[in-house]
Amino acid sequence: EKFLPKTSASFSTNSYDAFIVPNTLNLSSFTKLLKKLQEIHPEASRDRIVDALLEVRKNNKGILSGLSINSIVRRTSEIL
């Protein structure tokens, strides 16, 4: 009996890739959230903002859903 070689799924270390979901509504919300945070924190790079968003998600049991946009902005701003 022949076995196929094991292959591992590719993993991106890019935090932006880890945050994106295929749902268009979520992508739109993410884009608006990112734009708002860039306006509030012009000194922060896009990558730094995404890292802070990921930290907010991690601190909220791995999800952002259920949090208001204002709450996400406030928590992210505290990290930045």
Coordinates of C-alpha atoms in Angstrom, one line a residue:
E1 CA 0.0 0.0 0.0
K2 CA 1.4 3.4 -1.0
F3 CA 1.1 6.4 1.2
L4 CA 1.2 10.0 0.0
P5 CA 3.9 12.1 1.6
K6 CA 2.7 14.3 4.4
T7 CA 2.4 17.9 3.5
S8 CA 2.0 20.8 5.8
A9 CA -0.4 23.7 5.2
S10 CA 1.4 26.9 4.5
F11 CA 1.3 29.3 7.4
S12 CA 1.7 33.0 7.0
T13 CA 3.3 35.0 9.7
N14 CA 1.8 38.2 8.3
S15 CA -0.7 39.3 11.0
Y16 CA -2.9 41.0 8.3
D17 CA -3.4 37.6 6.7
A18 CA -4.3 36.0 10.0
F19 CA -7.0 38.6 10.6
I20 CA -8.7 38.5 7.2
V21 CA -11.8 36.4 6.9
P22 CA -13.5 35.6 3.6
N23 CA -16.8 37.3 4.6
T24 CA -17.1 40.5 2.7
L25 CA -19.0 42.2 5.4
N26 CA -16.3 41.5 7.9
L27 CA -13.6 42.7 5.4
S28 CA -15.6 46.0 5.0
S29 CA -15.9 46.4 8.8
F30 CA -12.2 45.7 9.1
T31 CA -11.3 48.3 6.5
K32 CA -13.5 50.9 8.2
L33 CA -12.0 50.0 11.6
L34 CA -8.5 50.2 10.3
K35 CA -9.2 53.6 8.6
K36 CA -10.6 55.0 11.8
L37 CA -7.7 53.8 13.9
Q38 CA -5.2 55.3 11.3
E39 CA -7.0 58.6 11.7
I40 CA -6.8 58.5 15.5
H41 CA -3.2 57.2 15.5
P42 CA -1.4 58.6 12.4
E43 CA 2.0 57.8 14.0
A44 CA 1.2 54.1 14.1
S45 CA 2.0 51.9 11.1
R46 CA -0.7 49.8 9.5
D47 CA 1.1 46.6 10.8
R48 CA 1.3 48.0 14.3
I49 CA -2.5 48.7 14.2
V50 CA -3.2 45.2 13.0
D51 CA -1.0 43.8 15.7
A52 CA -2.9 45.8 18.3
L53 CA -6.2 44.6 16.9
L54 CA -4.9 41.0 17.1
E55 CA -4.0 41.6 20.7
V56 CA -7.5 42.9 21.5
R57 CA -8.9 39.8 19.8
K58 CA -6.6 37.5 21.8
N59 CA -7.5 39.3 25.1
N60 CA -11.2 38.8 24.2
K61 CA -11.1 35.0 24.0
G62 CA -10.0 35.0 20.4
I63 CA -12.9 36.9 18.9
L64 CA -13.9 40.4 18.1
S65 CA -17.6 39.7 17.4
G66 CA -19.8 40.9 20.1
L67 CA -17.7 44.0 20.8
S68 CA -18.9 47.3 19.6
I69 CA -16.7 49.3 17.1
N70 CA -16.2 51.9 19.8
S71 CA -15.1 49.3 22.3
I72 CA -12.6 47.8 19.8
V73 CA -11.3 51.3 19.0
R74 CA -10.9 52.1 22.7
R75 CA -9.1 48.9 23.5
T76 CA -6.9 49.1 20.5
S77 CA -6.0 52.7 21.3
E78 CA -5.0 51.7 24.8
I79 CA -2.6 49.2 23.3
L80 CA -1.2 51.7 20.8

